[in-house]
Amino acid sequence: MPTPHRVAVIAPSPVSMFNLAIPEMLFGKVVSDGQPGYDVVVCAAEPGPLPTSAGLDLQVRHGLDALREADTVMVAGTGAPYEPDPRIVAAVRDAAADGKRIAALCTGTFQLAEAGLLQGRKATTYWAHADELRRRYPEVDLCGDVLYVQDGPYLTASGYAAGIDLCLHIIRTDYGAAVANEVARLALVAPVRPGGQTQFTQTPLPPERGFTCADTRGWAMRNLDKPLTLTDLARHAGVSIRTLTRRFHAESGVSPLQWLLHQRIERAKELLETTTLPMDQIAHTSGLGTADSLRGHMVRRTGLTPTAYRAQFTHRGALRGAA
């Protein structure tokens, strides 16, 4: 019987309730070989009542000794003026020394930086706190305008809904794209988004006559096997290429062609995980062209050839029903 992957979520004081809810909401929907894929434990520097940024208290039963049994340690963020807790910093540093995967949501990145884990590494945090993190920790290679970043065993998310994207990325890493995308569907959230997508720190342009790109994105998803161009997308949307590009970026944070490539690769991953189709057919169905093109994109995106990816992720997991 497989052992669930253990995730210890550290709740600093006062913790963001939204940050704290994300890991259980997503990890709790993964099942592997009929068993839960993850075991999520919330812990704090001091077990007992824990203030939240919403003015409520939560009862936390576990202390930081829960990190000893964890495979992944995740530090939640807080809505208060941020000062790293020395007890959390020391615990995270010890967990990293033990070889555990370490993640942070929102201002949890400050705890990792204070622990010295991010020196010379890429990281991100919520855009409103980026200047402060840059001032305090100039040795961190701060990517201030992305959703999430992974640099080795350390992962950081910018804030709010980006925590969802980070958890889906972790699920995809552990169980594959098909499982991660189905978890997203069960949780009624967007499918796995690329970490390099922007944080939407600028106010989007107001809609022009109610135009959005949602219908065109849906149409493109149904036609990934076709050689879609910017002209094709703009024609379907009934706007100019310039307007499409501007609107697309305002809504999704990436260009139309970047979004399209990401969806093609995700489709190829799902087909590799869930079918025995030959590589040429997977490349054609996902719109990546040839088996050589599929191989190049997979190696650049995952570090694995299509054959190696299929061997690693086929039959890795099933899913628990929606709540």
XYZ file of C-alpha atoms in Angstrom:
323
model
C 0.000 0.000 0.000
C 1.519 3.364 -1.002
C 2.329 5.877 1.711
C 0.727 9.310 1.198
C 3.098 12.163 0.455
C 3.190 14.145 3.703
C 2.822 17.924 3.557
C 3.344 20.077 6.653
C 1.816 23.540 6.264
C 3.305 26.080 8.668
C 0.864 28.755 9.831
C 2.633 31.954 10.963
C 0.772 34.439 13.141
C -1.579 35.975 12.053
C -2.042 33.509 9.214
C -3.960 34.141 5.992
C -7.013 31.852 6.085
C -7.057 31.715 2.286
C -3.427 30.583 2.159
C -4.140 27.931 4.758
C -7.170 26.536 2.920
C -5.471 26.080 -0.466
C -3.227 23.035 0.260
C -6.000 20.940 1.814
C -8.503 21.968 -0.868
C -6.244 20.729 -3.698
C -4.004 18.038 -2.200
C -7.066 16.476 -0.560
C -8.564 15.595 -3.958
C -5.663 13.390 -5.086
C -5.948 9.611 -4.708
C -3.238 7.131 -5.698
C -3.991 3.403 -5.992
C -7.164 3.892 -3.974
C -5.394 5.746 -1.170
C -5.024 9.488 -0.435
C -2.139 10.898 -2.417
C -1.288 13.441 0.271
C -1.504 13.728 4.036
C -1.720 17.422 4.976
C -0.939 18.612 8.509
C -1.197 22.229 9.685
C 1.306 23.236 12.335
C 2.456 26.380 14.137
C 5.352 27.590 16.261
C 3.025 27.334 19.261
C 0.168 24.799 19.160
C -3.152 26.147 20.359
C -5.188 29.212 19.382
C -3.669 30.966 16.365
C -4.762 34.445 15.241
C -5.721 34.910 11.597
C -5.617 38.014 9.447
C -9.433 37.878 9.400
C -9.664 38.497 13.162
C -10.618 34.893 13.985
C -8.659 32.329 15.976
C -7.885 28.836 14.694
C -7.075 25.878 16.915
C -3.808 24.341 15.677
C -2.989 20.983 17.240
C 0.530 20.421 15.904
C 3.835 22.140 16.588
C 6.856 22.427 14.334
C 7.960 18.894 15.210
C 5.460 17.848 12.503
C 8.111 18.867 9.972
C 10.230 15.846 10.884
C 7.776 13.441 9.234
C 6.997 15.686 6.253
C 8.167 15.209 2.670
C 7.162 18.746 1.715
C 7.092 21.816 3.971
C 4.904 24.750 2.942
C 4.956 28.134 4.705
C 1.699 30.080 4.477
C 1.573 33.869 4.304
C 0.214 36.452 6.695
C -1.641 39.707 6.250
C 0.279 41.489 9.002
C 3.411 43.653 8.658
C 5.895 40.896 8.061
C 8.687 39.829 10.403
C 10.071 36.291 10.086
C 9.550 34.141 13.178
C 12.954 32.806 14.365
C 11.372 29.483 15.369
C 9.853 28.987 11.921
C 13.066 30.102 10.238
C 15.113 27.564 12.217
C 12.616 24.768 11.526
C 12.544 25.495 7.798
C 16.340 25.610 7.661
C 16.539 22.214 9.393
C 13.924 20.754 7.047
C 15.919 21.947 4.037
C 19.071 20.377 5.485
C 17.139 17.104 5.711
C 16.456 17.282 1.968
C 12.758 18.120 2.137
C 10.979 20.084 -0.576
C 10.254 23.596 0.718
C 7.494 25.875 -0.581
C 6.151 29.276 0.415
C 2.920 31.100 -0.332
C 2.798 34.894 -0.539
C 4.873 36.461 2.280
C 6.004 33.016 3.406
C 8.905 33.690 1.026
C 10.388 35.987 3.686
C 10.796 32.992 6.023
C 12.739 31.079 3.358
C 14.885 34.110 2.578
C 15.638 34.678 6.270
C 16.662 31.026 6.531
C 19.250 31.620 3.794
C 17.648 29.137 1.425
C 17.148 31.577 -1.449
C 20.640 33.055 -1.789
C 21.381 33.265 -5.501
C 18.103 31.518 -6.302
C 15.003 32.677 -8.141
C 11.975 33.427 -5.961
C 8.832 35.519 -5.893
C 6.349 37.009 -3.440
C 3.209 39.091 -3.548
C 3.905 42.142 -5.720
C 3.020 44.626 -2.954
C 5.842 43.205 -0.797
C 8.412 42.720 -3.566
C 10.330 45.943 -2.882
C 10.592 45.090 0.815
C 11.900 41.598 0.102
C 14.370 43.015 -2.407
C 15.587 45.568 0.155
C 16.003 43.029 2.950
C 17.451 40.197 0.876
C 19.346 41.588 -2.115
C 21.004 38.193 -2.637
C 17.655 36.718 -3.750
C 17.044 36.727 -7.512
C 13.547 38.161 -7.153
C 11.112 37.549 -9.994
C 8.622 40.166 -8.946
C 6.002 39.752 -11.657
C 5.362 36.004 -11.970
C 2.853 33.628 -10.370
C 5.295 31.100 -8.952
C 8.906 29.988 -9.268
C 10.735 26.728 -8.646
C 14.494 26.788 -8.194
C 15.755 23.371 -7.187
C 13.823 22.075 -4.148
C 12.490 25.542 -3.281
C 9.182 26.862 -4.597
C 7.603 30.258 -3.984
C 4.225 31.690 -5.032
C 3.350 35.355 -5.362
C 0.085 35.440 -3.435
C -3.642 34.765 -3.260
C -4.743 32.590 -6.219
C -1.118 31.993 -7.241
C -0.995 29.587 -4.291
C -3.509 27.455 -6.192
C -1.213 27.454 -9.215
C 1.761 26.428 -7.072
C -0.132 23.525 -5.473
C -1.335 22.342 -8.894
C 2.272 22.527 -10.099
C 3.331 20.315 -7.173
C 0.542 17.825 -7.927
C 1.576 17.787 -11.579
C 5.196 17.143 -10.568
C 4.207 14.274 -8.250
C 1.313 12.684 -10.167
C 1.322 14.115 -13.692
C -0.592 16.637 -15.776
C -3.791 14.593 -16.161
C -4.253 14.331 -12.397
C -3.402 18.005 -11.824
C -5.828 19.178 -14.482
C -8.612 16.956 -13.158
C -8.019 18.295 -9.628
C -8.390 21.772 -11.085
C -11.698 20.744 -12.636
C -12.947 19.231 -9.372
C -11.974 22.380 -7.474
C -13.562 24.630 -10.128
C -10.338 26.539 -10.703
C -8.307 27.252 -13.818
C -6.131 24.416 -15.175
C -2.414 24.439 -14.448
C -0.976 27.800 -15.514
C 2.690 28.426 -16.370
C 4.640 29.918 -13.469
C 6.033 32.671 -15.667
C 2.597 34.189 -16.151
C 2.388 37.711 -14.749
C 0.756 38.663 -11.436
C -1.722 41.147 -12.964
C -0.284 44.021 -10.961
C -1.616 46.555 -13.444
C -5.300 47.373 -13.813
C -6.666 45.563 -16.890
C -8.061 47.629 -19.721
C -11.852 48.027 -19.616
C -13.709 45.707 -21.999
C -14.425 47.022 -25.463
C -18.134 46.347 -26.167
C -18.034 43.419 -23.752
C -15.318 41.550 -25.671
C -13.356 38.849 -23.821
C -11.119 36.066 -25.088
C -12.911 33.248 -23.232
C -14.819 31.976 -26.273
C -11.703 32.067 -28.428
C -9.671 30.228 -25.797
C -12.352 27.535 -25.639
C -12.424 27.276 -29.422
C -8.634 26.984 -29.547
C -8.683 24.214 -26.919
C -11.086 22.252 -29.144
C -8.832 22.735 -32.145
C -5.338 22.166 -30.766
C -4.649 19.625 -33.502
C -4.862 22.381 -36.115
C -1.977 24.781 -36.995
C -3.594 27.833 -35.378
C -2.050 31.232 -36.006
C -2.593 34.690 -34.554
C -4.673 35.458 -37.630
C -6.886 32.443 -36.968
C -7.411 33.453 -33.330
C -8.153 37.072 -34.221
C -10.557 36.018 -36.966
C -12.479 33.801 -34.542
C -12.641 36.622 -31.985
C -13.738 39.096 -34.650
C -11.051 41.638 -33.770
C -7.684 42.752 -35.061
C -4.501 40.913 -34.088
C -3.413 43.966 -32.102
C -6.664 44.062 -30.107
C -6.601 40.304 -29.542
C -3.027 40.414 -28.273
C -3.746 43.316 -25.918
C -6.920 41.743 -24.533
C -5.423 38.285 -24.278
C -2.505 39.555 -22.235
C -4.768 41.619 -19.988
C -6.930 38.566 -19.230
C -4.369 35.762 -19.045
C -1.028 37.484 -18.461
C 0.652 35.916 -21.493
C 0.548 36.367 -25.251
C -1.877 34.270 -27.330
C 0.914 32.133 -28.774
C 2.534 31.561 -25.356
C -0.817 30.431 -23.999
C -1.385 28.205 -27.014
C 2.002 26.501 -26.672
C 1.378 25.864 -22.970
C -1.986 24.240 -23.748
C -0.426 22.079 -26.480
C 2.237 20.791 -24.089
C -0.361 20.120 -21.392
C -2.467 18.165 -23.907
C 0.603 16.150 -24.924
C 1.327 15.342 -21.264
C -2.211 14.114 -20.695
C -2.054 11.911 -23.790
C 1.296 10.483 -22.716
C -0.113 9.659 -19.281
C -3.487 8.256 -20.279
C -3.021 6.622 -23.711
C -0.652 4.331 -25.578
C -0.749 6.455 -28.724
C 2.522 6.597 -30.691
C 4.596 9.762 -30.416
C 3.784 10.998 -33.934
C 0.068 10.812 -33.199
C 0.424 12.578 -29.850
C 2.448 15.323 -31.524
C -0.229 15.742 -34.195
C -3.194 15.635 -31.797
C -1.660 18.214 -29.475
C -0.640 20.465 -32.369
C 3.095 20.144 -31.763
C 3.743 18.821 -35.254
C 6.284 16.019 -35.281
C 7.686 13.567 -32.758
C 10.969 15.494 -32.838
C 9.136 18.723 -31.990
C 7.259 16.952 -29.193
C 10.526 15.647 -27.799
C 12.161 19.089 -27.864
C 9.271 20.791 -26.081
C 8.964 18.047 -23.460
C 12.667 18.085 -22.645
C 12.704 21.884 -22.341
C 9.550 21.977 -20.200
C 9.967 18.874 -18.007
C 13.561 17.711 -18.402
C 12.220 14.335 -19.608
C 11.840 12.818 -23.052
C 8.262 11.816 -23.979
C 9.131 8.152 -23.409
C 10.615 8.865 -19.976
C 7.668 11.086 -19.048
C 5.190 8.347 -20.011
C 7.106 5.754 -17.996
C 7.182 8.003 -14.932
C 3.573 9.188 -14.888
C 1.402 6.492 -16.502
C -1.099 4.982 -14.043
C 0.259 7.107 -11.191
C -3.032 8.286 -9.732
C -6.792 8.470 -9.677
C -9.027 11.118 -8.191
C -11.379 11.528 -5.311
C -14.846 12.807 -6.187
C -15.771 16.453 -5.740
C -16.857 17.543 -2.288
